[in-house]
PDB file of N, CA and C in Angstrom:
ATOM      1  N   MET U   1       0.532  -1.315   0.335  1.00  0.00           N
ATOM      2  CA  MET U   1       0.369   0.021   0.140  1.00  0.00           C
ATOM      3  C   MET U   1       1.362   1.695  -0.082  1.00  0.00           C
ATOM      4  N   LYS U   2       0.390   2.536  -0.631  1.00  0.00           N
ATOM      5  CA  LYS U   2       1.536   2.958  -0.819  1.00  0.00           C
ATOM      6  C   LYS U   2       0.493   4.375  -0.316  1.00  0.00           C
ATOM      7  N   TYR U   3       1.527   5.292   0.535  1.00  0.00           N
ATOM      8  CA  TYR U   3       0.582   6.520   1.420  1.00  0.00           C
ATOM      9  C   TYR U   3       1.810   6.731   1.561  1.00  0.00           C
ATOM     10  N   ALA U   4       1.513   8.375   1.901  1.00  0.00           N
ATOM     11  CA  ALA U   4       2.509   9.477   2.263  1.00  0.00           C
ATOM     12  C   ALA U   4       1.321  10.386   3.896  1.00  0.00           C
ATOM     13  N   VAL U   5       2.598  11.121   4.604  1.00  0.00           N
ATOM     14  CA  VAL U   5       1.630  11.415   5.444  1.00  0.00           C
ATOM     15  C   VAL U   5       1.861  13.158   5.569  1.00  0.00           C
ATOM     16  N   ILE U   6       1.429  14.142   5.288  1.00  0.00           N
ATOM     17  CA  ILE U   6       1.972  15.484   4.906  1.00  0.00           C
ATOM     18  C   ILE U   6       1.049  16.484   6.334  1.00  0.00           C
ATOM     19  N   THR U   7       1.883  17.725   6.093  1.00  0.00           N
ATOM     20  CA  THR U   7       0.808  18.346   6.995  1.00  0.00           C
ATOM     21  C   THR U   7       0.509  19.566   6.099  1.00  0.00           C
ATOM     22  N   SER U   8      -0.488  20.521   6.321  1.00  0.00           N
ATOM     23  CA  SER U   8      -1.388  21.479   5.709  1.00  0.00           C
ATOM     24  C   SER U   8      -2.006  21.964   6.836  1.00  0.00           C
ATOM     25  N   GLY U   9      -1.606  23.700   6.810  1.00  0.00           N
ATOM     26  CA  GLY U   9      -2.746  24.662   8.125  1.00  0.00           C
ATOM     27  C   GLY U   9      -2.388  23.834   9.216  1.00  0.00           C
ATOM     28  N   GLY U  10      -0.976  23.091  10.118  1.00  0.00           N
ATOM     29  CA  GLY U  10      -0.932  22.934  11.275  1.00  0.00           C
ATOM     30  C   GLY U  10      -1.466  21.957  11.787  1.00  0.00           C
ATOM     31  N   LYS U  11      -2.002  20.968  10.649  1.00  0.00           N
ATOM     32  CA  LYS U  11      -2.109  19.353  11.087  1.00  0.00           C
ATOM     33  C   LYS U  11      -1.834  18.867  10.223  1.00  0.00           C
ATOM     34  N   GLN U  12      -1.500  17.180  10.988  1.00  0.00           N
ATOM     35  CA  GLN U  12      -1.588  16.340   9.833  1.00  0.00           C
ATOM     36  C   GLN U  12      -2.041  15.022   9.363  1.00  0.00           C
ATOM     37  N   TYR U  13      -1.693  14.869   7.814  1.00  0.00           N
ATOM     38  CA  TYR U  13      -3.131  13.801   7.179  1.00  0.00           C
ATOM     39  C   TYR U  13      -2.394  12.525   6.329  1.00  0.00           C
ATOM     40  N   LYS U  14      -2.782  11.683   6.863  1.00  0.00           N
ATOM     41  CA  LYS U  14      -2.596  10.677   6.052  1.00  0.00           C
ATOM     42  C   LYS U  14      -2.749  10.395   4.856  1.00  0.00           C
ATOM     43  N   VAL U  15      -2.608  10.558   3.722  1.00  0.00           N
ATOM     44  CA  VAL U  15      -3.300  10.285   2.484  1.00  0.00           C
ATOM     45  C   VAL U  15      -2.909   9.222   1.916  1.00  0.00           C
ATOM     46  N   THR U  16      -3.738   9.084   0.523  1.00  0.00           N
ATOM     47  CA  THR U  16      -3.434   7.864  -0.748  1.00  0.00           C
ATOM     48  C   THR U  16      -4.153   8.397  -1.667  1.00  0.00           C
ATOM     49  N   GLU U  17      -4.086   8.160  -2.851  1.00  0.00           N
ATOM     50  CA  GLU U  17      -4.214   8.393  -4.047  1.00  0.00           C
ATOM     51  C   GLU U  17      -5.436   8.148  -4.502  1.00  0.00           C
ATOM     52  N   GLY U  18      -6.005   9.171  -4.843  1.00  0.00           N
ATOM     53  CA  GLY U  18      -7.811   9.307  -4.956  1.00  0.00           C
ATOM     54  C   GLY U  18      -8.537   9.680  -3.936  1.00  0.00           C
ATOM     55  N   GLN U  19      -7.709   9.546  -2.622  1.00  0.00           N
ATOM     56  CA  GLN U  19      -9.029  10.077  -1.051  1.00  0.00           C
ATOM     57  C   GLN U  19      -8.867  11.582  -1.395  1.00  0.00           C
ATOM     58  N   VAL U  20     -10.032  11.757  -1.091  1.00  0.00           N
ATOM     59  CA  VAL U  20     -10.880  13.473  -0.937  1.00  0.00           C
ATOM     60  C   VAL U  20     -10.830  13.511   0.881  1.00  0.00           C
ATOM     61  N   LEU U  21     -10.587  14.859   0.771  1.00  0.00           N
ATOM     62  CA  LEU U  21     -10.088  15.766   2.042  1.00  0.00           C
ATOM     63  C   LEU U  21     -10.129  16.361   2.285  1.00  0.00           C
ATOM     64  N   GLU U  22     -11.005  16.819   3.349  1.00  0.00           N
ATOM     65  CA  GLU U  22     -10.795  18.990   3.722  1.00  0.00           C
ATOM     66  C   GLU U  22      -9.726  19.256   4.951  1.00  0.00           C
ATOM     67  N   ILE U  23      -9.234  20.524   3.918  1.00  0.00           N
ATOM     68  CA  ILE U  23      -7.956  21.157   4.802  1.00  0.00           C
ATOM     69  C   ILE U  23      -8.286  22.330   5.077  1.00  0.00           C
ATOM     70  N   ASP U  24      -7.257  23.023   6.032  1.00  0.00           N
ATOM     71  CA  ASP U  24      -7.564  24.003   5.768  1.00  0.00           C
ATOM     72  C   ASP U  24      -7.506  25.023   4.434  1.00  0.00           C
ATOM     73  N   LYS U  25      -8.212  26.042   4.538  1.00  0.00           N
ATOM     74  CA  LYS U  25      -8.192  27.078   3.085  1.00  0.00           C
ATOM     75  C   LYS U  25      -6.814  27.349   2.672  1.00  0.00           C
ATOM     76  N   VAL U  26      -6.814  27.417   1.473  1.00  0.00           N
ATOM     77  CA  VAL U  26      -5.683  27.261   0.560  1.00  0.00           C
ATOM     78  C   VAL U  26      -6.259  28.756  -0.731  1.00  0.00           C
ATOM     79  N   LYS U  27      -5.482  29.622  -1.374  1.00  0.00           N
ATOM     80  CA  LYS U  27      -5.706  30.424  -1.757  1.00  0.00           C
ATOM     81  C   LYS U  27      -5.170  29.591  -3.986  1.00  0.00           C
ATOM     82  N   ALA U  28      -7.147  28.653  -3.869  1.00  0.00           N
ATOM     83  CA  ALA U  28      -6.852  27.979  -5.279  1.00  0.00           C
ATOM     84  C   ALA U  28      -7.850  28.007  -5.482  1.00  0.00           C
ATOM     85  N   GLU U  29      -8.065  28.045  -6.605  1.00  0.00           N
ATOM     86  CA  GLU U  29      -9.198  28.019  -7.770  1.00  0.00           C
ATOM     87  C   GLU U  29      -9.815  26.706  -8.287  1.00  0.00           C
ATOM     88  N   PRO U  30     -11.386  26.024  -7.225  1.00  0.00           N
ATOM     89  CA  PRO U  30     -11.698  25.605  -7.576  1.00  0.00           C
ATOM     90  C   PRO U  30     -11.622  24.455  -9.718  1.00  0.00           C
ATOM     91  N   GLY U  31     -10.937  23.410  -9.143  1.00  0.00           N
ATOM     92  CA  GLY U  31     -10.602  22.732 -10.727  1.00  0.00           C
ATOM     93  C   GLY U  31      -8.747  22.742 -11.242  1.00  0.00           C
ATOM     94  N   SER U  32      -8.229  23.623  -9.971  1.00  0.00           N
ATOM     95  CA  SER U  32      -6.956  23.708 -10.410  1.00  0.00           C
ATOM     96  C   SER U  32      -5.872  22.841  -9.451  1.00  0.00           C
ATOM     97  N   ASN U  33      -4.711  22.741 -10.027  1.00  0.00           N
ATOM     98  CA  ASN U  33      -4.271  21.625  -8.985  1.00  0.00           C
ATOM     99  C   ASN U  33      -3.180  22.467  -7.719  1.00  0.00           C
ATOM    100  N   TYR U  34      -2.929  21.560  -6.914  1.00  0.00           N
ATOM    101  CA  TYR U  34      -2.457  22.394  -5.680  1.00  0.00           C
ATOM    102  C   TYR U  34      -1.091  21.251  -5.241  1.00  0.00           C
ATOM    103  N   VAL U  35      -0.110  21.716  -5.396  1.00  0.00           N
ATOM    104  CA  VAL U  35       1.157  20.569  -5.130  1.00  0.00           C
ATOM    105  C   VAL U  35       1.100  21.072  -3.231  1.00  0.00           C
ATOM    106  N   LEU U  36       1.370  19.489  -2.822  1.00  0.00           N
ATOM    107  CA  LEU U  36       1.367  20.024  -0.923  1.00  0.00           C
ATOM    108  C   LEU U  36       2.796  19.461  -1.035  1.00  0.00           C
ATOM    109  N   ASP U  37       3.381  20.016  -0.617  1.00  0.00           N
ATOM    110  CA  ASP U  37       5.488  19.637  -0.436  1.00  0.00           C
ATOM    111  C   ASP U  37       5.841  19.682   0.569  1.00  0.00           C
ATOM    112  N   LYS U  38       4.738  19.981   1.633  1.00  0.00           N
ATOM    113  CA  LYS U  38       5.738  19.536   3.295  1.00  0.00           C
ATOM    114  C   LYS U  38       5.506  18.112   3.475  1.00  0.00           C
ATOM    115  N   VAL U  39       5.809  17.086   3.021  1.00  0.00           N
ATOM    116  CA  VAL U  39       5.841  15.422   2.913  1.00  0.00           C
ATOM    117  C   VAL U  39       6.617  14.998   4.103  1.00  0.00           C
ATOM    118  N   LEU U  40       6.382  14.467   5.148  1.00  0.00           N
ATOM    119  CA  LEU U  40       6.508  13.810   6.398  1.00  0.00           C
ATOM    120  C   LEU U  40       7.402  12.620   6.227  1.00  0.00           C
ATOM    121  N   LEU U  41       6.595  11.641   5.913  1.00  0.00           N
ATOM    122  CA  LEU U  41       6.563  10.435   5.417  1.00  0.00           C
ATOM    123  C   LEU U  41       5.864   9.947   3.901  1.00  0.00           C
ATOM    124  N   THR U  42       7.321   9.033   3.356  1.00  0.00           N
ATOM    125  CA  THR U  42       5.909   8.107   2.801  1.00  0.00           C
ATOM    126  C   THR U  42       6.149   6.165   2.955  1.00  0.00           C
ATOM    127  N   VAL U  43       5.642   5.883   2.329  1.00  0.00           N
ATOM    128  CA  VAL U  43       5.506   4.959   2.443  1.00  0.00           C
ATOM    129  C   VAL U  43       5.219   3.667   1.470  1.00  0.00           C
ATOM    130  N   ASP U  44       5.862   3.058   0.404  1.00  0.00           N
ATOM    131  CA  ASP U  44       5.652   2.445  -0.458  1.00  0.00           C
ATOM    132  C   ASP U  44       6.179   0.810  -0.531  1.00  0.00           C
ATOM    133  N   GLY U  45       5.183  -0.210   0.158  1.00  0.00           N
ATOM    134  CA  GLY U  45       5.342  -1.075   0.335  1.00  0.00           C
ATOM    135  C   GLY U  45       6.540  -1.620   0.840  1.00  0.00           C
ATOM    136  N   GLU U  46       7.928  -2.175   1.515  1.00  0.00           N
ATOM    137  CA  GLU U  46       9.050  -2.362   2.404  1.00  0.00           C
ATOM    138  C   GLU U  46       9.450  -0.224   2.109  1.00  0.00           C
ATOM    139  N   ASP U  47       9.629  -0.047   1.485  1.00  0.00           N
ATOM    140  CA  ASP U  47      10.149   1.098   1.314  1.00  0.00           C
ATOM    141  C   ASP U  47       9.604   2.456   2.120  1.00  0.00           C
ATOM    142  N   VAL U  48      10.169   2.875   2.715  1.00  0.00           N
ATOM    143  CA  VAL U  48       9.929   3.785   4.176  1.00  0.00           C
ATOM    144  C   VAL U  48      10.707   4.564   3.900  1.00  0.00           C
ATOM    145  N   LYS U  49      10.259   5.859   4.016  1.00  0.00           N
ATOM    146  CA  LYS U  49      11.284   7.427   3.897  1.00  0.00           C
ATOM    147  C   LYS U  49      10.602   8.051   5.229  1.00  0.00           C
ATOM    148  N   ILE U  50      11.366   8.694   6.007  1.00  0.00           N
ATOM    149  CA  ILE U  50      11.170   9.501   7.590  1.00  0.00           C
ATOM    150  C   ILE U  50      11.764  10.931   6.744  1.00  0.00           C
ATOM    151  N   GLY U  51      11.129  11.887   6.445  1.00  0.00           N
ATOM    152  CA  GLY U  51      12.310  13.504   6.442  1.00  0.00           C
ATOM    153  C   GLY U  51      12.631  13.962   7.880  1.00  0.00           C
ATOM    154  N   ALA U  52      13.171  15.123   7.837  1.00  0.00           N
ATOM    155  CA  ALA U  52      14.129  15.376   8.734  1.00  0.00           C
ATOM    156  C   ALA U  52      13.874  16.930   9.252  1.00  0.00           C
ATOM    157  N   PRO U  53      12.570  17.562   9.236  1.00  0.00           N
ATOM    158  CA  PRO U  53      10.987  17.691   9.261  1.00  0.00           C
ATOM    159  C   PRO U  53      10.689  16.846   7.909  1.00  0.00           C
ATOM    160  N   TYR U  54      11.240  17.323   6.451  1.00  0.00           N
ATOM    161  CA  TYR U  54      10.187  17.383   5.385  1.00  0.00           C
ATOM    162  C   TYR U  54      11.138  15.977   4.737  1.00  0.00           C
ATOM    163  N   LEU U  55      10.454  15.288   3.264  1.00  0.00           N
ATOM    164  CA  LEU U  55      11.431  14.956   2.103  1.00  0.00           C
ATOM    165  C   LEU U  55      11.328  16.017   1.558  1.00  0.00           C
ATOM    166  N   ASP U  56      12.933  15.785   1.060  1.00  0.00           N
ATOM    167  CA  ASP U  56      13.249  16.618  -0.199  1.00  0.00           C
ATOM    168  C   ASP U  56      12.599  15.659  -1.403  1.00  0.00           C
ATOM    169  N   ASN U  57      12.617  17.143  -2.686  1.00  0.00           N
ATOM    170  CA  ASN U  57      11.846  15.732  -3.727  1.00  0.00           C
ATOM    171  C   ASN U  57      10.641  15.193  -3.642  1.00  0.00           C
ATOM    172  N   VAL U  58       9.963  15.712  -3.107  1.00  0.00           N
ATOM    173  CA  VAL U  58       8.717  14.429  -2.662  1.00  0.00           C
ATOM    174  C   VAL U  58       7.399  15.726  -2.653  1.00  0.00           C
ATOM    175  N   ALA U  59       6.643  15.036  -3.800  1.00  0.00           N
ATOM    176  CA  ALA U  59       5.216  16.655  -3.089  1.00  0.00           C
ATOM    177  C   ALA U  59       4.322  15.332  -3.533  1.00  0.00           C
ATOM    178  N   VAL U  60       3.251  15.677  -3.129  1.00  0.00           N
ATOM    179  CA  VAL U  60       1.550  15.398  -3.111  1.00  0.00           C
ATOM    180  C   VAL U  60       0.365  16.313  -4.495  1.00  0.00           C
ATOM    181  N   SER U  61       0.179  15.823  -5.165  1.00  0.00           N
ATOM    182  CA  SER U  61      -0.714  16.732  -5.889  1.00  0.00           C
ATOM    183  C   SER U  61      -1.518  16.089  -5.112  1.00  0.00           C
ATOM    184  N   ALA U  62      -2.437  17.946  -5.783  1.00  0.00           N
ATOM    185  CA  ALA U  62      -4.081  17.491  -5.621  1.00  0.00           C
ATOM    186  C   ALA U  62      -5.334  18.166  -6.448  1.00  0.00           C
ATOM    187  N   LYS U  63      -6.457  18.064  -6.791  1.00  0.00           N
ATOM    188  CA  LYS U  63      -6.789  18.925  -7.524  1.00  0.00           C
ATOM    189  C   LYS U  63      -7.623  19.384  -6.629  1.00  0.00           C
ATOM    190  N   VAL U  64      -8.091  20.845  -6.789  1.00  0.00           N
ATOM    191  CA  VAL U  64      -9.182  21.599  -5.678  1.00  0.00           C
ATOM    192  C   VAL U  64     -10.456  20.976  -6.862  1.00  0.00           C
ATOM    193  N   LEU U  65     -10.881  20.858  -5.668  1.00  0.00           N
ATOM    194  CA  LEU U  65     -12.663  20.377  -5.496  1.00  0.00           C
ATOM    195  C   LEU U  65     -13.484  21.125  -5.687  1.00  0.00           C
ATOM    196  N   GLU U  66     -13.213  22.115  -4.432  1.00  0.00           N
ATOM    197  CA  GLU U  66     -14.035  23.233  -4.115  1.00  0.00           C
ATOM    198  C   GLU U  66     -14.139  23.723  -2.520  1.00  0.00           C
ATOM    199  N   GLN U  67     -14.673  25.074  -2.406  1.00  0.00           N
ATOM    200  CA  GLN U  67     -13.854  26.083  -1.307  1.00  0.00           C
ATOM    201  C   GLN U  67     -15.431  25.896  -0.302  1.00  0.00           C
ATOM    202  N   VAL U  68     -15.212  24.903   0.782  1.00  0.00           N
ATOM    203  CA  VAL U  68     -16.089  24.870   1.990  1.00  0.00           C
ATOM    204  C   VAL U  68     -16.013  25.586   3.149  1.00  0.00           C
ATOM    205  N   LYS U  69     -17.197  25.656   3.639  1.00  0.00           N
ATOM    206  CA  LYS U  69     -17.363  25.752   5.084  1.00  0.00           C
ATOM    207  C   LYS U  69     -17.464  24.643   6.203  1.00  0.00           C
ATOM    208  N   GLY U  70     -16.824  24.448   7.214  1.00  0.00           N
ATOM    209  CA  GLY U  70     -16.830  23.185   7.999  1.00  0.00           C
ATOM    210  C   GLY U  70     -18.385  23.329   8.742  1.00  0.00           C
ATOM    211  N   ASP U  71     -18.982  22.299   9.917  1.00  0.00           N
ATOM    212  CA  ASP U  71     -19.871  22.481  10.727  1.00  0.00           C
ATOM    213  C   ASP U  71     -19.722  24.110  11.595  1.00  0.00           C
ATOM    214  N   LYS U  72     -21.300  24.010  11.707  1.00  0.00           N
ATOM    215  CA  LYS U  72     -20.905  25.486  13.318  1.00  0.00           C
ATOM    216  C   LYS U  72     -20.532  25.030  14.309  1.00  0.00           C
ATOM    217  N   ILE U  73     -19.818  25.193  15.098  1.00  0.00           N
ATOM    218  CA  ILE U  73     -19.349  24.961  16.480  1.00  0.00           C
ATOM    219  C   ILE U  73     -19.701  26.111  17.512  1.00  0.00           C
ATOM    220  N   ARG U  74     -21.057  25.696  18.351  1.00  0.00           N
ATOM    221  CA  ARG U  74     -21.780  26.317  19.404  1.00  0.00           C
ATOM    222  C   ARG U  74     -20.498  26.127  20.447  1.00  0.00           C
ATOM    223  N   VAL U  75     -20.713  27.585  20.893  1.00  0.00           N
ATOM    224  CA  VAL U  75     -19.824  28.253  22.211  1.00  0.00           C
ATOM    225  C   VAL U  75     -20.881  28.821  23.519  1.00  0.00           C
ATOM    226  N   ALA U  76     -20.883  28.342  24.383  1.00  0.00           N
ATOM    227  CA  ALA U  76     -22.470  28.253  24.762  1.00  0.00           C
ATOM    228  C   ALA U  76     -22.164  29.378  25.731  1.00  0.00           C
ATOM    229  N   LYS U  77     -21.028  29.411  25.812  1.00  0.00           N
ATOM    230  CA  LYS U  77     -20.309  30.642  27.320  1.00  0.00           C
ATOM    231  C   LYS U  77     -20.551  32.025  27.072  1.00  0.00           C
ATOM    232  N   PHE U  78     -19.916  31.744  25.553  1.00  0.00           N
ATOM    233  CA  PHE U  78     -20.226  33.864  25.187  1.00  0.00           C
ATOM    234  C   PHE U  78     -21.324  33.937  23.852  1.00  0.00           C
ATOM    235  N   LYS U  79     -22.187  32.666  24.046  1.00  0.00           N
ATOM    236  CA  LYS U  79     -23.405  32.768  22.976  1.00  0.00           C
ATOM    237  C   LYS U  79     -22.542  33.687  21.704  1.00  0.00           C
ATOM    238  N   GLN U  80     -21.844  32.296  20.920  1.00  0.00           N
ATOM    239  CA  GLN U  80     -21.304  33.032  19.788  1.00  0.00           C
ATOM    240  C   GLN U  80     -21.043  31.315  19.134  1.00  0.00           C
ATOM    241  N   GLY U  81     -21.188  31.406  17.689  1.00  0.00           N
ATOM    242  CA  GLY U  81     -20.179  30.064  17.144  1.00  0.00           C
ATOM    243  C   GLY U  81     -18.908  30.768  15.588  1.00  0.00           C
ATOM    244  N   PHE U  82     -18.889  29.208  15.271  1.00  0.00           N
ATOM    245  CA  PHE U  82     -17.707  29.310  14.687  1.00  0.00           C
ATOM    246  C   PHE U  82     -17.556  28.236  13.182  1.00  0.00           C
ATOM    247  N   ARG U  83     -17.104  28.651  12.076  1.00  0.00           N
ATOM    248  CA  ARG U  83     -17.236  28.133  10.920  1.00  0.00           C
ATOM    249  C   ARG U  83     -16.055  27.849  10.226  1.00  0.00           C
ATOM    250  N   ALA U  84     -15.486  27.383  10.793  1.00  0.00           N
ATOM    251  CA  ALA U  84     -14.238  26.655   9.465  1.00  0.00           C
ATOM    252  C   ALA U  84     -14.353  26.708   8.386  1.00  0.00           C
ATOM    253  N   GLN U  85     -13.221  27.743   7.958  1.00  0.00           N
ATOM    254  CA  GLN U  85     -13.118  27.778   6.055  1.00  0.00           C
ATOM    255  C   GLN U  85     -12.569  26.899   5.816  1.00  0.00           C
ATOM    256  N   LEU U  86     -12.870  26.127   4.905  1.00  0.00           N
ATOM    257  CA  LEU U  86     -11.507  25.075   4.346  1.00  0.00           C
ATOM    258  C   LEU U  86     -11.182  24.364   2.928  1.00  0.00           C
ATOM    259  N   THR U  87     -11.534  23.682   2.316  1.00  0.00           N
ATOM    260  CA  THR U  87     -10.984  23.446   0.751  1.00  0.00           C
ATOM    261  C   THR U  87     -10.551  21.997   1.406  1.00  0.00           C
ATOM    262  N   LYS U  88     -11.944  21.555   0.442  1.00  0.00           N
ATOM    263  CA  LYS U  88     -11.411  19.779  -0.231  1.00  0.00           C
ATOM    264  C   LYS U  88     -10.802  19.755  -1.718  1.00  0.00           C
ATOM    265  N   VAL U  89     -10.102  19.197  -1.057  1.00  0.00           N
ATOM    266  CA  VAL U  89      -9.295  18.053  -2.566  1.00  0.00           C
ATOM    267  C   VAL U  89      -9.619  16.984  -2.704  1.00  0.00           C
ATOM    268  N   GLU U  90      -8.801  16.849  -4.166  1.00  0.00           N
ATOM    269  CA  GLU U  90      -8.731  14.934  -4.128  1.00  0.00           C
ATOM    270  C   GLU U  90      -7.294  14.820  -4.498  1.00  0.00           C
ATOM    271  N   ILE U  91      -6.292  14.105  -3.980  1.00  0.00           N
ATOM    272  CA  ILE U  91      -5.042  13.921  -3.869  1.00  0.00           C
ATOM    273  C   ILE U  91      -5.164  12.441  -5.131  1.00  0.00           C
ATOM    274  N   THR U  92      -4.300  13.505  -6.255  1.00  0.00           N
ATOM    275  CA  THR U  92      -3.737  13.083  -7.754  1.00  0.00           C
ATOM    276  C   THR U  92      -2.922  11.219  -7.576  1.00  0.00           C
ATOM    277  N   SER U  93      -2.190  12.168  -7.245  1.00  0.00           N
ATOM    278  CA  SER U  93      -0.691  11.993  -6.969  1.00  0.00           C
ATOM    279  C   SER U  93       0.275  11.718  -6.077  1.00  0.00           C
ATOM    280  N   LEU U  94       1.286  11.106  -5.269  1.00  0.00           N
ATOM    281  CA  LEU U  94       2.419  10.740  -4.930  1.00  0.00           C
ATOM    282  C   LEU U  94       3.301  10.630  -5.657  1.00  0.00           C
ATOM    283  N   SER U  95       4.468  11.699  -5.937  1.00  0.00           N
ATOM    284  CA  SER U  95       5.367  11.517  -6.552  1.00  0.00           C
ATOM    285  C   SER U  95       6.753  12.203  -6.165  1.00  0.00           C
ATOM    286  N   ALA U  96       8.335  11.952  -6.995  1.00  0.00           N
ATOM    287  CA  ALA U  96       8.739  12.282  -6.333  1.00  0.00           C
ATOM    288  C   ALA U  96       8.575  13.651  -7.174  1.00  0.00           C
ATOM    289  N   LYS U  97       9.306  15.367  -6.692  1.00  0.00           N
ATOM    290  CA  LYS U  97       9.435  16.062  -7.311  1.00  0.00           C
ATOM    291  C   LYS U  97      10.715  16.037  -8.760  1.00  0.00           C
ATOM    292  N   THR U  98      10.348  17.052  -9.537  1.00  0.00           N
ATOM    293  CA  THR U  98      11.383  17.047 -10.245  1.00  0.00           C
ATOM    294  C   THR U  98      12.881  18.025 -10.128  1.00  0.00           C
ATOM    295  N   GLU U  99      14.175  17.701  -9.508  1.00  0.00           N
ATOM    296  CA  GLU U  99      14.555  18.449  -9.055  1.00  0.00           C
ATOM    297  C   GLU U  99      15.482  19.964 -10.609  1.00  0.00           C
ATOM    298  N   LYS U 100      15.775  20.565  -9.994  1.00  0.00           N
ATOM    299  CA  LYS U 100      16.453  21.709 -10.804  1.00  0.00           C
ATOM    300  C   LYS U 100      17.930  21.560 -10.500  1.00  0.00           C
ATOM    301  N   LYS U 101      18.258  22.011 -11.690  1.00  0.00           N
ATOM    302  CA  LYS U 101      19.615  21.471 -11.455  1.00  0.00           C
ATOM    303  C   LYS U 101      20.690  23.157 -11.332  1.00  0.00           C
ATOM    304  N   THR U 102      21.781  23.072 -10.739  1.00  0.00           N
ATOM    305  CA  THR U 102      22.245  24.489 -10.245  1.00  0.00           C
ATOM    306  C   THR U 102      23.436  24.439 -11.139  1.00  0.00           C
ATOM    307  N   ALA U 103      23.700  25.397 -11.566  1.00  0.00           N
ATOM    308  CA  ALA U 103      25.110  25.332 -11.877  1.00  0.00           C
ATOM    309  C   ALA U 103      25.963  26.162 -10.784  1.00  0.00           C
ATOM    310  N   SER U 104      27.305  24.763 -10.387  1.00  0.00           N
ATOM    311  CA  SER U 104      27.816  25.265  -9.305  1.00  0.00           C
ATOM    312  C   SER U 104      29.051  26.643  -9.223  1.00  0.00           C
ATOM    313  N   LYS U 105      29.461  27.445  -8.859  1.00  0.00           N
ATOM    314  CA  LYS U 105      30.659  27.824  -8.491  1.00  0.00           C
ATOM    315  C   LYS U 105      31.670  27.681  -8.934  1.00  0.00           C
ATOM    316  N   GLU U 106      33.138  27.528  -9.970  1.00  0.00           N
ATOM    317  CA  GLU U 106      33.669  26.703  -9.566  1.00  0.00           C
ATOM    318  C   GLU U 106      35.668  27.747  -8.580  1.00  0.00           C
ATOM    319  N   LYS U 107      35.690  27.238  -7.658  1.00  0.00           N
ATOM    320  CA  LYS U 107      36.587  27.931  -7.738  1.00  0.00           C
ATOM    321  C   LYS U 107      37.665  28.577  -8.294  1.00  0.00           C
ATOM    322  N   ILE U 108      38.057  29.898  -8.544  1.00  0.00           N
ATOM    323  CA  ILE U 108      39.554  30.133  -9.693  1.00  0.00           C
ATOM    324  C   ILE U 108      40.565  30.529  -8.418  1.00  0.00           C
ATOM    325  N   GLU U 109      41.478  29.607  -9.264  1.00  0.00           N
ATOM    326  CA  GLU U 109      42.574  30.261  -8.195  1.00  0.00           C
ATOM    327  C   GLU U 109      43.345  31.413  -8.912  1.00  0.00           C
ATOM    328  N   LYS U 110      43.997  31.918  -7.422  1.00  0.00           N
ATOM    329  CA  LYS U 110      45.082  33.268  -8.459  1.00  0.00           C
ATOM    330  C   LYS U 110      46.273  32.528  -8.707  1.00  0.00           C
TER     331      LYS U 110
END
């Protein structure tokens, strides 16, 4: 089974491909793709990779389905309510990022 543990909005989520979940609101339009690059752990069968704190060259791609409001939480003491602003996303892939090669500066001897 292939899955990853990501962090978004100060919370951690265990995600697999095809999963639909609600995360804290992100600035993305419905229908667009969104990359979650704070990956803490990936598991692919017997291959386990753990980040310190995050894994380099690993990203989780997701498709933004809609912007929604969470359930209302009633606070009786103050007679107020709170509704979290959420983004519903569908995980499309768990993959390695493509590395951008940077030219290293050579030491020039005098």
